[in-house]
Every structure is written in C-alpha cells, then in structure tokens.
C-alpha atoms as a PDB file:
ATOM      1  CA  MET A   1       1.153 -10.749  55.522  1.00  0.00           C
ATOM      2  CA  GLN A   2       4.434 -10.900  53.612  1.00  0.00           C
ATOM      3  CA  LEU A   3       2.870 -13.373  51.180  1.00  0.00           C
ATOM      4  CA  VAL A   4       0.048 -10.903  50.475  1.00  0.00           C
ATOM      5  CA  ALA A   5       2.562  -8.080  49.901  1.00  0.00           C
ATOM      6  CA  GLU A   6       4.566 -10.281  47.498  1.00  0.00           C
ATOM      7  CA  SER A   7       1.394 -11.187  45.638  1.00  0.00           C
ATOM      8  CA  ILE A   8       0.453  -7.511  45.328  1.00  0.00           C
ATOM      9  CA  ASP A   9       3.962  -6.643  44.114  1.00  0.00           C
ATOM     10  CA  ASP A  10       3.828  -9.468  41.566  1.00  0.00           C
ATOM     11  CA  LYS A  11       0.425  -8.384  40.275  1.00  0.00           C
ATOM     12  CA  SER A  12       1.567  -4.747  40.158  1.00  0.00           C
ATOM     13  CA  GLN A  13       4.607  -5.722  38.108  1.00  0.00           C
ATOM     14  CA  LYS A  14       2.420  -7.694  35.690  1.00  0.00           C
ATOM     15  CA  LEU A  15       0.079  -4.717  35.397  1.00  0.00           C
ATOM     16  CA  PHE A  16       2.967  -2.347  34.598  1.00  0.00           C
ATOM     17  CA  ASN A  17       4.227  -4.802  31.970  1.00  0.00           C
ATOM     18  CA  ILE A  18       0.778  -4.907  30.385  1.00  0.00           C
ATOM     19  CA  ILE A  19       0.623  -1.097  30.387  1.00  0.00           C
ATOM     20  CA  ASP A  20       4.039  -0.922  28.693  1.00  0.00           C
ATOM     21  CA  GLN A  21       2.958  -3.444  26.061  1.00  0.00           C
ATOM     22  CA  LEU A  22      -0.250  -1.516  25.464  1.00  0.00           C
ATOM     23  CA  ALA A  23       1.682   1.733  25.009  1.00  0.00           C
ATOM     24  CA  SER A  24       3.981   0.004  22.524  1.00  0.00           C
ATOM     25  CA  LEU A  25       1.045  -1.440  20.585  1.00  0.00           C
ATOM     26  CA  THR A  26      -0.666   1.953  20.559  1.00  0.00           C
ATOM     27  CA  GLU A  27       2.449   3.554  19.061  1.00  0.00           C
ATOM     28  CA  GLN A  28       2.672   0.804  16.440  1.00  0.00           C
ATOM     29  CA  ALA A  29      -1.003   1.337  15.588  1.00  0.00           C
ATOM     30  CA  ARG A  30      -0.404   5.082  15.137  1.00  0.00           C
ATOM     31  CA  LYS A  31       2.531   4.414  12.823  1.00  0.00           C
ATOM     32  CA  MET A  32       0.505   1.924  10.794  1.00  0.00           C
ATOM     33  CA  GLN A  33      -2.422   4.360  10.534  1.00  0.00           C
ATOM     34  CA  TYR A  34      -0.038   7.069   9.303  1.00  0.00           C
ATOM     35  CA  GLU A  35       1.354   4.684   6.672  1.00  0.00           C
ATOM     36  CA  ILE A  36      -2.174   3.730   5.586  1.00  0.00           C
ATOM     37  CA  ASN A  37      -3.062   7.420   5.256  1.00  0.00           C
ATOM     38  CA  GLN A  38       0.071   7.998   3.179  1.00  0.00           C
ATOM     39  CA  LEU A  39      -0.853   5.093   0.896  1.00  0.00           C
ATOM     40  CA  ASN A  40      -4.381   6.479   0.535  1.00  0.00           C
ATOM     41  CA  ASN A  41      -2.977   9.912  -0.361  1.00  0.00           C
ATOM     42  CA  ASP A  42      -0.561   8.403  -2.879  1.00  0.00           C
ATOM     43  CA  GLN A  43      -3.341   6.291  -4.368  1.00  0.00           C
ATOM     44  CA  ALA A  44      -5.655   9.309  -4.648  1.00  0.00           C
ATOM     45  CA  GLU A  45      -2.892  11.318  -6.301  1.00  0.00           C
ATOM     46  CA  SER A  46      -2.182   8.511  -8.778  1.00  0.00           C
ATOM     47  CA  MET A  47      -5.887   8.173  -9.542  1.00  0.00           C
ATOM     48  CA  SER A  48      -6.141  11.911 -10.156  1.00  0.00           C
ATOM     49  CA  GLU A  49      -3.170  11.777 -12.523  1.00  0.00           C
ATOM     50  CA  LEU A  50      -4.727   8.821 -14.352  1.00  0.00           C
ATOM     51  CA  LEU A  51      -8.011  10.692 -14.792  1.00  0.00           C
ATOM     52  CA  LEU A  52      -6.177  13.724 -16.160  1.00  0.00           C
ATOM     53  CA  LEU A  53      -4.293  11.492 -18.584  1.00  0.00           C
ATOM     54  CA  CYS A  54      -7.539   9.837 -19.710  1.00  0.00           C
ATOM     55  CA  GLU A  55      -9.152  13.239 -20.244  1.00  0.00           C
ATOM     56  CA  HIS A  56      -6.135  14.387 -22.239  1.00  0.00           C
ATOM     57  CA  LEU A  57      -6.147  11.231 -24.363  1.00  0.00           C
ATOM     58  CA  GLY A  58      -9.885  11.604 -24.880  1.00  0.00           C
ATOM     59  CA  HIS A  59      -9.385  15.175 -26.036  1.00  0.00           C
ATOM     60  CA  LEU A  60      -6.592  14.103 -28.401  1.00  0.00           C
ATOM     61  CA  SER A  61      -8.678  11.327 -29.921  1.00  0.00           C
ATOM     62  CA  LYS A  62     -11.617  13.716 -30.472  1.00  0.00           C
ATOM     63  CA  THR A  63      -9.291  16.228 -32.120  1.00  0.00           C
ATOM     64  CA  GLU A  64      -7.802  13.485 -34.283  1.00  0.00           C
ATOM     65  CA  TYR A  65     -11.292  12.242 -35.223  1.00  0.00           C
ATOM     66  CA  HIS A  66     -12.394  15.720 -36.266  1.00  0.00           C
ATOM     67  CA  SER A  67      -9.157  16.277 -38.214  1.00  0.00           C
ATOM     68  CA  LYS A  68      -9.700  13.072 -40.201  1.00  0.00           C
ATOM     69  CA  ARG A  69     -13.302  14.001 -40.973  1.00  0.00           C
ATOM     70  CA  GLU A  70     -12.189  17.262 -42.564  1.00  0.00           C
ATOM     71  CA  TYR A  71     -10.207  15.400 -45.250  1.00  0.00           C
END
C-alpha cells in the first residue's frame, strides 16, 4: 500500500512539473506573439510611409515633367 502511495505521489509531482512547464511555455508563446504583432505593426507602418514617399516622388516627377515641357 505504501508503494502505491509513493507511486501516486511521484506521478502527481511529475504532473505538477509538467503543468508548470506548460504555463511557462504558454507565457513565452504570448510574449512571442506580442513581439510578432509589434513587428507586423512596424512593418505596416514602414510600408505605409514608403507608399507615401513613392506617391510624393511620383507627384514631383510629374510636376517636373510638365515644367520641362513648358519650355
């Protein structure tokens, strides 16, 4: 009977260790997902700025083209 109780205690301890590891991994996954979201936001912001710059440069080149044609 004592052997069975020791076995149950051992298995319970292993189960609690697994639960602790799972909680730790879950927290790490949340942190990584947050960082991925931040990178996606930064990338989207950079892409938006690049598109605005391209539009501005396109507008400048059209203006320059029309200015040269007037001469």
